[in-house]
Tab-separated table of C-alpha atoms and ligand atoms in Angstrom:
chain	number	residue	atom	x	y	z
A	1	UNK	CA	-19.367	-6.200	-68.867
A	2	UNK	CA	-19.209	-3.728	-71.831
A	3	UNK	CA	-21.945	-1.046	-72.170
A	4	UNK	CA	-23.795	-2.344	-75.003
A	5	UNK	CA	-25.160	1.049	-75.709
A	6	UNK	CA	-21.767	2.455	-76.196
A	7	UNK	CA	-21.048	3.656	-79.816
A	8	UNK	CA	-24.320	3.151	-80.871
A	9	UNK	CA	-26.752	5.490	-82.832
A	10	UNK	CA	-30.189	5.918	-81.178
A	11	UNK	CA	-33.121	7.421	-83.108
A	12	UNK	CA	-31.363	7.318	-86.306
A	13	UNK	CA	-29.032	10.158	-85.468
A	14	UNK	CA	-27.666	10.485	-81.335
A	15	UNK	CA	-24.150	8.301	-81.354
A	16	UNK	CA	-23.520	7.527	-77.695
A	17	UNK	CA	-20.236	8.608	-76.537
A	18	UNK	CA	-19.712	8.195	-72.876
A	19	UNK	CA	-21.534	6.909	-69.656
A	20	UNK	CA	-22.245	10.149	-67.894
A	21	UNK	CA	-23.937	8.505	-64.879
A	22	UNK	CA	-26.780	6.693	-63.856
A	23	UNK	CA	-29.909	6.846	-60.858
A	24	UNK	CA	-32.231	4.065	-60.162
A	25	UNK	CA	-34.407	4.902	-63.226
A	26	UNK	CA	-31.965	6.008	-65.817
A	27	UNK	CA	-28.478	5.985	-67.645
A	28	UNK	CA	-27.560	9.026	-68.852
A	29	UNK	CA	-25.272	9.084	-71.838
A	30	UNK	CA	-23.194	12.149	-73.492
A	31	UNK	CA	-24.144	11.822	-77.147
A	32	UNK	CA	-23.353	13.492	-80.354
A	33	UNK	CA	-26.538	15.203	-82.114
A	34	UNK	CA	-25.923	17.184	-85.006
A	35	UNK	CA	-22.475	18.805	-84.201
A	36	UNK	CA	-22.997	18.936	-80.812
A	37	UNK	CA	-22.892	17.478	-77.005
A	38	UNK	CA	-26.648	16.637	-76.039
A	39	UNK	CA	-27.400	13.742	-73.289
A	40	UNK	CA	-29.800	10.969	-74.416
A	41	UNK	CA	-31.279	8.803	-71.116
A	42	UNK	CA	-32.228	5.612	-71.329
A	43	UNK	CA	-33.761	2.890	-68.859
A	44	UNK	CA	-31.138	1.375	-66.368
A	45	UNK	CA	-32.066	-2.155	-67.004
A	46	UNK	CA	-29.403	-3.487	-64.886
A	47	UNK	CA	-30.333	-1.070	-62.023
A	48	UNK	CA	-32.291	-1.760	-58.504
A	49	UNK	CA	-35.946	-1.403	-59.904
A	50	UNK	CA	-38.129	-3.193	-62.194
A	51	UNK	CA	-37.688	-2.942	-66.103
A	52	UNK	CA	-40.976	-1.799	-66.759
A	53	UNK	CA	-41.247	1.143	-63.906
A	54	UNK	CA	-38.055	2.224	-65.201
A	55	UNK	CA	-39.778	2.179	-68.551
A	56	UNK	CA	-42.787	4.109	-67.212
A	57	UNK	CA	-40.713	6.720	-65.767
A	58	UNK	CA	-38.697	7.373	-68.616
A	59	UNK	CA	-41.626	7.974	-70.720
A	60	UNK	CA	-43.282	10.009	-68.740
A	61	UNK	CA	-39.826	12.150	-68.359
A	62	UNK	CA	-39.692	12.460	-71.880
A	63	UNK	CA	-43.249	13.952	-72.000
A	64	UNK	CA	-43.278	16.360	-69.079
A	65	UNK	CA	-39.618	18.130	-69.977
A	66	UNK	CA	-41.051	17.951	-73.759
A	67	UNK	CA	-44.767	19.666	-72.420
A	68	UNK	CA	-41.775	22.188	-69.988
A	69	UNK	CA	-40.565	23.453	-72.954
A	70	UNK	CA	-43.041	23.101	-76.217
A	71	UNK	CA	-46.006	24.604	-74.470
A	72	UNK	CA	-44.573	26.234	-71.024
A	73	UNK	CA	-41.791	27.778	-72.569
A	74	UNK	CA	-39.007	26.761	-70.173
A	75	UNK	CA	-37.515	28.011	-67.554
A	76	UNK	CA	-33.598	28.988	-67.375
A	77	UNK	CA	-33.231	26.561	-64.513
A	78	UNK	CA	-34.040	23.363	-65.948
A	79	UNK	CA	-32.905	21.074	-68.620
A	80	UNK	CA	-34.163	22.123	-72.246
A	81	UNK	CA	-35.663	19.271	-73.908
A	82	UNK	CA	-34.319	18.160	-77.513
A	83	UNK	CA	-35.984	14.904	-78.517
A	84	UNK	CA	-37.581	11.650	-77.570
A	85	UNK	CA	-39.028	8.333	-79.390
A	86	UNK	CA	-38.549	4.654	-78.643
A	87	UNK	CA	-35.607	2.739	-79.965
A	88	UNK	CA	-36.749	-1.034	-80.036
A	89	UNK	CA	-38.649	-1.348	-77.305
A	90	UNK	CA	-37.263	1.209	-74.394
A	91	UNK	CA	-38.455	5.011	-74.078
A	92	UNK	CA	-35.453	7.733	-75.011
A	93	UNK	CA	-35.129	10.891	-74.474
A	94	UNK	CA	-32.783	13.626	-75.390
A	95	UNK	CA	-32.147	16.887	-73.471
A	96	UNK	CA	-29.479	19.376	-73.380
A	97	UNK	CA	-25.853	18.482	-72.139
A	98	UNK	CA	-25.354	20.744	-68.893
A	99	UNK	CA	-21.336	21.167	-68.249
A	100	UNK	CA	-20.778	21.392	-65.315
A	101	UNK	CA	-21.005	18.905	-61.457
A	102	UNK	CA	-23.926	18.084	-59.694
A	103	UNK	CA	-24.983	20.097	-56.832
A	104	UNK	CA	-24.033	17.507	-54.517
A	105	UNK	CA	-20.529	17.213	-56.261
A	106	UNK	CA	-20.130	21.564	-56.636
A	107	UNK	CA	-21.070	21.694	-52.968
A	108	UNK	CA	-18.643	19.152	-51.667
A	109	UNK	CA	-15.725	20.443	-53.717
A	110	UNK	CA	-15.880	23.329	-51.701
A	111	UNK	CA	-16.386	22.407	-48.418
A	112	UNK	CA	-20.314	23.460	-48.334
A	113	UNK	CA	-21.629	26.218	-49.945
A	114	UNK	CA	-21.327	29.730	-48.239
A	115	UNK	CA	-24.153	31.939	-47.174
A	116	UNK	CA	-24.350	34.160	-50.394
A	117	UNK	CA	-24.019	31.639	-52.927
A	118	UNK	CA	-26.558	29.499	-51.173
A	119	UNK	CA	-29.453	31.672	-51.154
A	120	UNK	CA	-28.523	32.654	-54.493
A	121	UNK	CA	-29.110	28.940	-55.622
A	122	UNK	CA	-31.954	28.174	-53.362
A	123	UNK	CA	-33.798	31.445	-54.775
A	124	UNK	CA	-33.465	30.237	-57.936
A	125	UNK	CA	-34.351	26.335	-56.955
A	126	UNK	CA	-37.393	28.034	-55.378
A	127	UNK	CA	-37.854	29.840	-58.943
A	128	UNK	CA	-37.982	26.994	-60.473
A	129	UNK	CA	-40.576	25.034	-58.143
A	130	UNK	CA	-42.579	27.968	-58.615
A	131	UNK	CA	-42.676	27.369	-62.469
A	132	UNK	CA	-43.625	23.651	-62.027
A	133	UNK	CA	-46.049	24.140	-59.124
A	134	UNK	CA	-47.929	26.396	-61.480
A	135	UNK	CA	-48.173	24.326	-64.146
A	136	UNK	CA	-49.726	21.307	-61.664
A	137	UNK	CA	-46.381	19.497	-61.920
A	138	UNK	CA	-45.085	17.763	-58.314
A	139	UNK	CA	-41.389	17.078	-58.876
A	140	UNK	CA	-40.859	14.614	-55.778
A	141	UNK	CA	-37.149	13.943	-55.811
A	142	UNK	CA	-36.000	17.551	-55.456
A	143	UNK	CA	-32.313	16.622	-54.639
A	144	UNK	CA	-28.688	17.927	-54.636
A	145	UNK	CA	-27.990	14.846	-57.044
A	146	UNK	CA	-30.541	16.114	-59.606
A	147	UNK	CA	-29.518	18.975	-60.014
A	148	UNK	CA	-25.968	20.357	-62.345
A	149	UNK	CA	-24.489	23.722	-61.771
A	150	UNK	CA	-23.513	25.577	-64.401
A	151	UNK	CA	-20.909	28.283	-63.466
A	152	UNK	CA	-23.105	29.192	-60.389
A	153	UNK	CA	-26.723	28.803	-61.603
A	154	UNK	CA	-28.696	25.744	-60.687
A	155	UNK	CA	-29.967	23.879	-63.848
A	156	UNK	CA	-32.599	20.669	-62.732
A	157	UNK	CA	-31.970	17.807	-64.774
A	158	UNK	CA	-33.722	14.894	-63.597
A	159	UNK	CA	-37.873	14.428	-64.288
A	160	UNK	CA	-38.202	10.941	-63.363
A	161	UNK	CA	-40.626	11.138	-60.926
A	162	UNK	CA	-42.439	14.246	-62.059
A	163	UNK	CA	-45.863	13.661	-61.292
A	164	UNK	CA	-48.681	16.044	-63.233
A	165	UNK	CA	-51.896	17.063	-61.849
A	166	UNK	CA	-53.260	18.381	-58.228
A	167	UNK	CA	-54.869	15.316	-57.521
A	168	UNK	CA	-52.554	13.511	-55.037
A	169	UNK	CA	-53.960	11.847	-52.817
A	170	UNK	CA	-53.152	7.921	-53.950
A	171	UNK	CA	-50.802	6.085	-52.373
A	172	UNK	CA	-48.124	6.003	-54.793
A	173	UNK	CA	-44.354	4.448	-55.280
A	174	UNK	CA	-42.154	5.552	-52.843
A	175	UNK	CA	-40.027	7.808	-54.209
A	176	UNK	CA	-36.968	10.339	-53.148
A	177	UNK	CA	-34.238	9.345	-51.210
A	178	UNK	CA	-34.232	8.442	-47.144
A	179	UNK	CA	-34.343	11.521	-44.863
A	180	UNK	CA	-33.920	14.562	-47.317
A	181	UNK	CA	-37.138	13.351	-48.829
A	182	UNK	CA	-39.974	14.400	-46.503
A	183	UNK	CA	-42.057	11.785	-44.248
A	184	UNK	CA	-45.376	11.972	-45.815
A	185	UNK	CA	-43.333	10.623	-49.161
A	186	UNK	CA	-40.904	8.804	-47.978
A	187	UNK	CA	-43.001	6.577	-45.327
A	188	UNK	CA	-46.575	6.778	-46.796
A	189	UNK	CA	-45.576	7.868	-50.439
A	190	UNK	CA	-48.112	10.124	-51.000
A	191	UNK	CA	-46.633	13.438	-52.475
A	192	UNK	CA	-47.992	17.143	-52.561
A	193	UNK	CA	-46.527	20.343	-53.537
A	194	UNK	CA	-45.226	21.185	-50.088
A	195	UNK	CA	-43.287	17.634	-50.587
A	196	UNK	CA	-40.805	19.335	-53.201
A	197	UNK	CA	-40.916	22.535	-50.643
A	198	UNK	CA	-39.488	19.813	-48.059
A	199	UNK	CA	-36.808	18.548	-50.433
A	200	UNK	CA	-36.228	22.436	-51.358
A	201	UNK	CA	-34.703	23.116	-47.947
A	202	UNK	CA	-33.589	19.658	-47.337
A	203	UNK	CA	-31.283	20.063	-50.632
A	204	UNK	CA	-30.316	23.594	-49.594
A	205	UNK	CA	-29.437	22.777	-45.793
A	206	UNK	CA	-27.492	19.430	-47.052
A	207	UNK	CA	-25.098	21.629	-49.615
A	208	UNK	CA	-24.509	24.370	-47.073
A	209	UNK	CA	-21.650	24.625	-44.797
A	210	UNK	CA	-22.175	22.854	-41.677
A	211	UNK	CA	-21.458	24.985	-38.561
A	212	UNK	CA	-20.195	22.292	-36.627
A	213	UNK	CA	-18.125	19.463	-37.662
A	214	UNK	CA	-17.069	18.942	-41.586
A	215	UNK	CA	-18.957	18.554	-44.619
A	216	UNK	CA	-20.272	15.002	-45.661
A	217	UNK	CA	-21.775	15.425	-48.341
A	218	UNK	CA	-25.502	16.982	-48.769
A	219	UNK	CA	-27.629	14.498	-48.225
A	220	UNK	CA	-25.362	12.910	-45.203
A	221	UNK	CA	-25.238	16.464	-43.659
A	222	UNK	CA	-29.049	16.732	-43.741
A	223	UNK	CA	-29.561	13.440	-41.996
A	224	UNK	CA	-27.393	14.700	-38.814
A	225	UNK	CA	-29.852	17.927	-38.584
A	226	UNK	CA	-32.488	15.719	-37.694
A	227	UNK	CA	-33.705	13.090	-35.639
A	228	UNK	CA	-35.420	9.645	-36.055
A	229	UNK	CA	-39.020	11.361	-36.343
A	230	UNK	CA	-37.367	13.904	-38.890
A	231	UNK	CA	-37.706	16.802	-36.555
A	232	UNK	CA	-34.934	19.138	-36.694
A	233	UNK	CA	-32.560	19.089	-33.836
A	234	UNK	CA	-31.666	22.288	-33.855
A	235	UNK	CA	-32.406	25.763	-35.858
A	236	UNK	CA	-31.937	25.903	-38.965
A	237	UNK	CA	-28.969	28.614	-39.022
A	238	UNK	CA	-27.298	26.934	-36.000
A	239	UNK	CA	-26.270	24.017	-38.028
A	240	UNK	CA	-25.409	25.521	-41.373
A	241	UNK	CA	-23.377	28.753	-41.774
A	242	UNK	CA	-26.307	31.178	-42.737
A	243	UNK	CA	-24.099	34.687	-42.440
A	244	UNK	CA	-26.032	37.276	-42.715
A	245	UNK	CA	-29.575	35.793	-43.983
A	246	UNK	CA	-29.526	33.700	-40.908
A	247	UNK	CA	-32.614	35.873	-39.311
A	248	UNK	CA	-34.759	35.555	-42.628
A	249	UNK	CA	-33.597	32.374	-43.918
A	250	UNK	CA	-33.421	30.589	-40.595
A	251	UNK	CA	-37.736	30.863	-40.905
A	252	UNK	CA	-38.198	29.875	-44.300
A	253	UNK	CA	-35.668	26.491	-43.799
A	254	UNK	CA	-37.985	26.067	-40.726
A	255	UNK	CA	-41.373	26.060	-42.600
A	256	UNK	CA	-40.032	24.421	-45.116
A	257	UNK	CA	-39.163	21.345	-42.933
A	258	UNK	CA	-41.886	21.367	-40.642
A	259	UNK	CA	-43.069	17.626	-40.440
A	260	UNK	CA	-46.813	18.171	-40.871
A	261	UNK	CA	-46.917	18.870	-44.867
A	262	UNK	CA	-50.377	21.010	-43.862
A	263	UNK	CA	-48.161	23.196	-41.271
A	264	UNK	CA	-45.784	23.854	-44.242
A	265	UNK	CA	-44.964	26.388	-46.528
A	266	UNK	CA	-47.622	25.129	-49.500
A	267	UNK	CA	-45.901	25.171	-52.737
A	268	UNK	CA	-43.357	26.948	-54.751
A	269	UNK	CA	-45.022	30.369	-55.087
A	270	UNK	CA	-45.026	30.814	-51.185
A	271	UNK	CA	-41.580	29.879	-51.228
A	272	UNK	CA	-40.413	32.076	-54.041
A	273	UNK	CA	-42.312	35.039	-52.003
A	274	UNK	CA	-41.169	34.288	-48.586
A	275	UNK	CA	-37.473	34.424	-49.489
A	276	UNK	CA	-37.936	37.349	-51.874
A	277	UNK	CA	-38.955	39.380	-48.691
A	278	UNK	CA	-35.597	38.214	-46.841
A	279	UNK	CA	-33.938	41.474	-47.374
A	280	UNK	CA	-30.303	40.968	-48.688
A	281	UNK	CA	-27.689	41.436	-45.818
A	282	UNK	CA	-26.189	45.027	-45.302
A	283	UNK	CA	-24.199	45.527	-48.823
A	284	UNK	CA	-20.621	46.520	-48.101
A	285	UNK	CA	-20.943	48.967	-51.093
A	286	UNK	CA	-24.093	50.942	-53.141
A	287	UNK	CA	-23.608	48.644	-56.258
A	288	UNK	CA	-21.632	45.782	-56.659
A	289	UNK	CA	-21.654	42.814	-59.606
A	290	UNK	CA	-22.511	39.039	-58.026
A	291	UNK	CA	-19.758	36.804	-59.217
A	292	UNK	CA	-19.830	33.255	-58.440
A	293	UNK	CA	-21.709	34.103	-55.407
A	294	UNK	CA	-18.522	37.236	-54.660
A	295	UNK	CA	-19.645	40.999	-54.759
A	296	UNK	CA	-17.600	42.878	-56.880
A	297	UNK	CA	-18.241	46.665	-55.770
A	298	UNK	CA	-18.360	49.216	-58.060
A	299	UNK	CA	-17.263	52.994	-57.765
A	300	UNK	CA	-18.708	55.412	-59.745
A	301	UNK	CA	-16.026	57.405	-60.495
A	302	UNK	CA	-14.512	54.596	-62.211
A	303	UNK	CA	-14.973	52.576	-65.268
A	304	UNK	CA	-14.673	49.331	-65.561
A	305	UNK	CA	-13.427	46.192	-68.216
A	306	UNK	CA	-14.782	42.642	-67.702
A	307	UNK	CA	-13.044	40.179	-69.837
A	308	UNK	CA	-10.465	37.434	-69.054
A	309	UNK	CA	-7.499	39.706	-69.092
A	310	UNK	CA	-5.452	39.640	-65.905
A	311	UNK	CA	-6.843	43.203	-64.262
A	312	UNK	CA	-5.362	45.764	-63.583
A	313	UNK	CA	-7.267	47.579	-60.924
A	314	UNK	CA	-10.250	48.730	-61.214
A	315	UNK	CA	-10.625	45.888	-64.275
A	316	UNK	CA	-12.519	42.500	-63.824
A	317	UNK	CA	-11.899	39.563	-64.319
A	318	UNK	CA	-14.362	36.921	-65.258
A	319	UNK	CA	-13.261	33.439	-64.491
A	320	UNK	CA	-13.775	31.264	-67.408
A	321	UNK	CA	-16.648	28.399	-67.426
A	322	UNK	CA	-15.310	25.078	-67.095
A	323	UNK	CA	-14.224	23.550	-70.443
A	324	UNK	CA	-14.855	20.358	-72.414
A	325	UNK	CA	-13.344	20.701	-75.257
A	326	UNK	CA	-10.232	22.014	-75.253
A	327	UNK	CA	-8.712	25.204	-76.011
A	328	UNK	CA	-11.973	27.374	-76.688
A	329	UNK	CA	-12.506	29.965	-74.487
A	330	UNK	CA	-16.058	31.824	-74.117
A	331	UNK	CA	-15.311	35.062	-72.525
A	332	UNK	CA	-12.919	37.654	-74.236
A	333	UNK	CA	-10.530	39.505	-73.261
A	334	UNK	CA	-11.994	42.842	-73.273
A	335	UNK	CA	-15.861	41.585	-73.218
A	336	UNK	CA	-17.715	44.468	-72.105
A	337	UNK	CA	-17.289	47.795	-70.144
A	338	UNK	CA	-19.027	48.864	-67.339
A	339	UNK	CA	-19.637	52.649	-66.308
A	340	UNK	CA	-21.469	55.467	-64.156
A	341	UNK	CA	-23.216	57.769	-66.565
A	342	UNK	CA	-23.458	61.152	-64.271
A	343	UNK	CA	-25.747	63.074	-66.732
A	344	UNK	CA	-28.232	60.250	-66.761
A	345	UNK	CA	-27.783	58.750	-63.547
A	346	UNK	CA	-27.677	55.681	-64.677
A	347	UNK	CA	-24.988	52.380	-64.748
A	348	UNK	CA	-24.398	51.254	-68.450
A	349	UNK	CA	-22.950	48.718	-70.096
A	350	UNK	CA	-21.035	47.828	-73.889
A	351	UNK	CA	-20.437	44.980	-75.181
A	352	UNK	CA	-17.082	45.745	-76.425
A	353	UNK	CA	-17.328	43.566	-80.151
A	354	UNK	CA	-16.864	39.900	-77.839
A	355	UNK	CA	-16.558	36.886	-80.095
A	356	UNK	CA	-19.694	35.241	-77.694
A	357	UNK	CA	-21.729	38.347	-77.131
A	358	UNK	CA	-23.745	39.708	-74.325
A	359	UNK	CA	-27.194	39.955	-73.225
A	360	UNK	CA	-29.268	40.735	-69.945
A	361	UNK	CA	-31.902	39.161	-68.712
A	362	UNK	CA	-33.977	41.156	-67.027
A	363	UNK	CA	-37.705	39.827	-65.572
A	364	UNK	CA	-36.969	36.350	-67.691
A	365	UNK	CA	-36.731	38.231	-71.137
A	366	UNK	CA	-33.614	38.343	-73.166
A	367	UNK	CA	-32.027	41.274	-73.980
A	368	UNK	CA	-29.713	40.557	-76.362
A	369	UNK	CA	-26.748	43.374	-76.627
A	370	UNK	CA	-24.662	41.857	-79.558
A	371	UNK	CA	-24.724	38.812	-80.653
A	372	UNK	CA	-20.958	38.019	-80.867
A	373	UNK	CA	-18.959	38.095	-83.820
A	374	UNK	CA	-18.402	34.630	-83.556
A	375	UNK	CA	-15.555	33.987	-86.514
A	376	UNK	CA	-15.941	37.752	-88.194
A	377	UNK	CA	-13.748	39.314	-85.554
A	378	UNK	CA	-12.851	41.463	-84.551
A	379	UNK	CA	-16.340	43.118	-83.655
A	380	UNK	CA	-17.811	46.564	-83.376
A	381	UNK	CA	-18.521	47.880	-79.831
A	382	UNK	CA	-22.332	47.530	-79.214
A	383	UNK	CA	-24.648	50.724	-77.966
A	384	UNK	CA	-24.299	51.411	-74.696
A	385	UNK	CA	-27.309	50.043	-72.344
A	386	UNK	CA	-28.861	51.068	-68.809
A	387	UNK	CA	-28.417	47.875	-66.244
A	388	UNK	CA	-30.909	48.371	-63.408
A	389	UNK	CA	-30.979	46.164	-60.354
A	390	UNK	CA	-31.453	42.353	-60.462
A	391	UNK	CA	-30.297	42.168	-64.502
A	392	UNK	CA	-28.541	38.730	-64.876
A	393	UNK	CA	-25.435	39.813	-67.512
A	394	UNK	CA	-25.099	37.146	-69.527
A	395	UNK	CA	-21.609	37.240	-70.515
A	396	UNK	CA	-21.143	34.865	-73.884
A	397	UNK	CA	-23.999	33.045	-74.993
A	398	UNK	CA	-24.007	29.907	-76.853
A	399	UNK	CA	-24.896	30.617	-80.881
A	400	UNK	CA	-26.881	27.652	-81.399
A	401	UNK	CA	-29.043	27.367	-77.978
A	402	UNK	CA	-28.410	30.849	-76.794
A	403	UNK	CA	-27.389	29.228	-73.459
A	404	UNK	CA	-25.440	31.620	-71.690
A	405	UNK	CA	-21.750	30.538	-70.598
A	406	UNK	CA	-21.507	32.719	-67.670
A	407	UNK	CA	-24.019	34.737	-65.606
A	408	UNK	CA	-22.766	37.857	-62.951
A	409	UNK	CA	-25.728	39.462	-61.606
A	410	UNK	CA	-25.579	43.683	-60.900
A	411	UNK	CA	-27.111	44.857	-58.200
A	412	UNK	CA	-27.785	48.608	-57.003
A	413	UNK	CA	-29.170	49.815	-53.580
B	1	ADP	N1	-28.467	16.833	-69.032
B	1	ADP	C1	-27.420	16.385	-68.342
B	1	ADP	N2	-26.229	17.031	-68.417
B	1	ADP	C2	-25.159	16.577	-67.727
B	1	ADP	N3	-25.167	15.491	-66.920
B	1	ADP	C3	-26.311	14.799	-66.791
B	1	ADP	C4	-27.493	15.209	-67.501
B	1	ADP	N4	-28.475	14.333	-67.207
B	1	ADP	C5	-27.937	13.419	-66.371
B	1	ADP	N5	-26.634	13.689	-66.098
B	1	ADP	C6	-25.737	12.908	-65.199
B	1	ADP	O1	-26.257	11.584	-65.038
B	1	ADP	C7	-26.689	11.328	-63.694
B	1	ADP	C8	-27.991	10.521	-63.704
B	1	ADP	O2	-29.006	11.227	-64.401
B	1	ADP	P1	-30.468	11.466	-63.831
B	1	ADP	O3	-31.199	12.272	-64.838
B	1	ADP	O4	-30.410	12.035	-62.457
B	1	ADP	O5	-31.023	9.979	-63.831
B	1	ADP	P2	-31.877	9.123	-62.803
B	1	ADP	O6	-33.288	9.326	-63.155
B	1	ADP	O7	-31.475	7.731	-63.077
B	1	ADP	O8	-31.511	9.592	-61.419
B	1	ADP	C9	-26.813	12.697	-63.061
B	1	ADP	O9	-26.630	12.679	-61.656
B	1	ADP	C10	-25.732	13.495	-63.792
B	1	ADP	O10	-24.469	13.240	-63.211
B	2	MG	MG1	-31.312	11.424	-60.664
């Protein structure tokens, strides 16, 4: 049957494009707003569950991601809200269009994800728990489905079944998904914090690469690392590939998954802290760029170009983000230069007049370098500025939402 929604304008001005994909709740739709992609969900009427739960949910989506961003100012992992209202009589609501594959689809693609790239992503999953846990807000389907990655970074998409408040204690709908959601939720459905701390590792363990036999796909990989009673059969690092965090990350998977939600690690913060104090493994050099989950070292003695230009040694080059529309690429050529200043004793960086600009974010505020010349180029070189360790380099931002196109991370011992 044709998608009746197809083609037509919600809210006066989103024109529905394309059936992105759909959950039990939701269709999500790629929509024109205003010149640009954003994705407008509406109930799944012909889905598994009842009209007016998927109704419920839907609204109450709208309202937390609107309450995420309008009074909690965001967070750089998850969806930024645009707009919501009714249109007739079903709940809509408009968020940002994240390029890009699930986490579920990323991980497959490649097989699982390998050790670096997964703590990297779990870190900032545990980031972003850690945001919603302080703000009283219970996620409950935590899951590698949920979840987009952009370039590398995790971005959450789906708040469904966002619950607010600390009271939890009523039996509610069950909610999540069969074995990666935890057993207090997914047999009694009652749901705490340390329920999303569950899904946390269940998501992480699922996407990573399995030690033994090949991957499945997340959530089918999770369900062979435990049995009926959801106990895990095994360690945690003996049955994904944990490389070098195996010691530190082995624990937290394991008190993440522990079956008694008391016995668990309690919420986000706890998380966030316990894998913060999992030392990264031995570098291979003093100070090295993260790309796509890769470490890039980086002599002093030498200076370095990042751009899309094929290197020549000791230049870098910066894979492009995946593309929509065709032709338009976000990183240039030359983008910015990266160097060892002796006399200071410091790393800087220059943005070297990029159409898209640079910026760091260091500590979650933005730094913005130069803004891009966007279509007045060529550009002027920007000043030169000091990186110091854990500054996300946004290279090429987006002009409108300031979204950045690619993140590499630099890193110094
Ligand atoms: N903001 C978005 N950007 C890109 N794709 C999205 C976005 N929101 C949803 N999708 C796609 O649609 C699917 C279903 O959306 P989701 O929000 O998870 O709905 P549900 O509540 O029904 O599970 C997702 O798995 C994803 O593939
Ligand atoms: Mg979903």
């Amino acid at each position: 049957m044709a998608d009746p929604w197809l083609g037509r304008t919600v809210l006066g001005r989103y024109r529905l494009r394309k059936k992105l994909g759909e959950g039990g709740m939701s269709v999500a739709y790629l929509a024109d707003g205003g010149g640009h992609h954003v994705v407008v969900k509406l109930p799944n009427v012909g889905g598994p569950n009842p009209i007016d739960i998927c109704i419920d949910k839907l609204r109450v989506e709208g309202e937390v991601l609107e309450r995420i961003w309008r009074q909690y100012g965001g967070h750089p992992n998850i969806v930024k809200f645009v707009d919501r209202g009714d249109e007739g009589q079903y709940p809509v609501v408009v968020e940002e269009y994240v390029q890009g594959q699930t986490l579920a689809e990323y991980a497959a693609g490649k097989g699982g994800l390998d050790p670096d790239e997964a703590f990297e992503i779990g870190k900032r999953l545990a980031d972003v728990l850690r945001f919603l846990h302080g703000y009283g807000i219970i996620h409950r389907d935590f899951a590698a489905d949920n979840v987009m990655v952009r370039g590398a970074d995790p971005v959450l998409i789906d708040f469904g079944t966002a619950k607010e408040g600390y009271a939890q204690l009523k039996p509610g709908t069950k909610i999540g998904k069969p074995c990666v959601s935890p057993p207090e939720q997914a047999i009694k459905g009652y749901a705490y914090f340390s329920s999303d701390v569950y899904m946390w590792a269940s998501m992480l363990m699922g996407a990573m690469k399995p030690r033994r036999g090949r991957s499945v796909g997340a959530i089918d990989n999770f369900c062979r690392y435990i049995n009926p009673s959801g106990a895990l059969i095994a360690e945690p690092c003996d049955l994904v590939e944990c490389g070098s965090y195996a010691g530190c990350l082995n624990d937290v998977l394991k008190m993440a998954l522990e079956i008694d939600p008391t016995k668990r690690i309690k919420d986000g913060v706890e998380l966030y802290d316990s894998l913060t104090r999992c030392s990264p493994p031995p570098p291979p050099c003093g100070t090295y760029l993260l790309i796509n989950g890769r470490r890039v070292c980086l002599d002093p003695s030498k200076a370095y170009i990042v751009g899309t230009e094929t290197a020549s040694e000791p230049d870098i080059k910066i894979p492009e983000p995946e593309l929509r529309r065709s032709g338009k690429t976000y990183i240039s050529r030359r983008h910015a230069r990266i160097w060892y200043d002796r006399s200071r004793g410091r790393w800087l960086i220059q943005d070297l007049g990029s159409v898209n600009g640079t910026k760091i974010i260091r500590g979650g505020q933005e730094i913005v370098m130069y803004f891009g010349c966007r279509d007045r180029c060529p550009g002027q070189p920007s000043q030169p500025y000091e990186l110091v360790t854990g500054d996300q380099i946004a290279l090429a931002f987006s002009r409108s939402t300031g979204a950045p196109y690619v993140v590499v991370e630099f890193y110094e011992q």
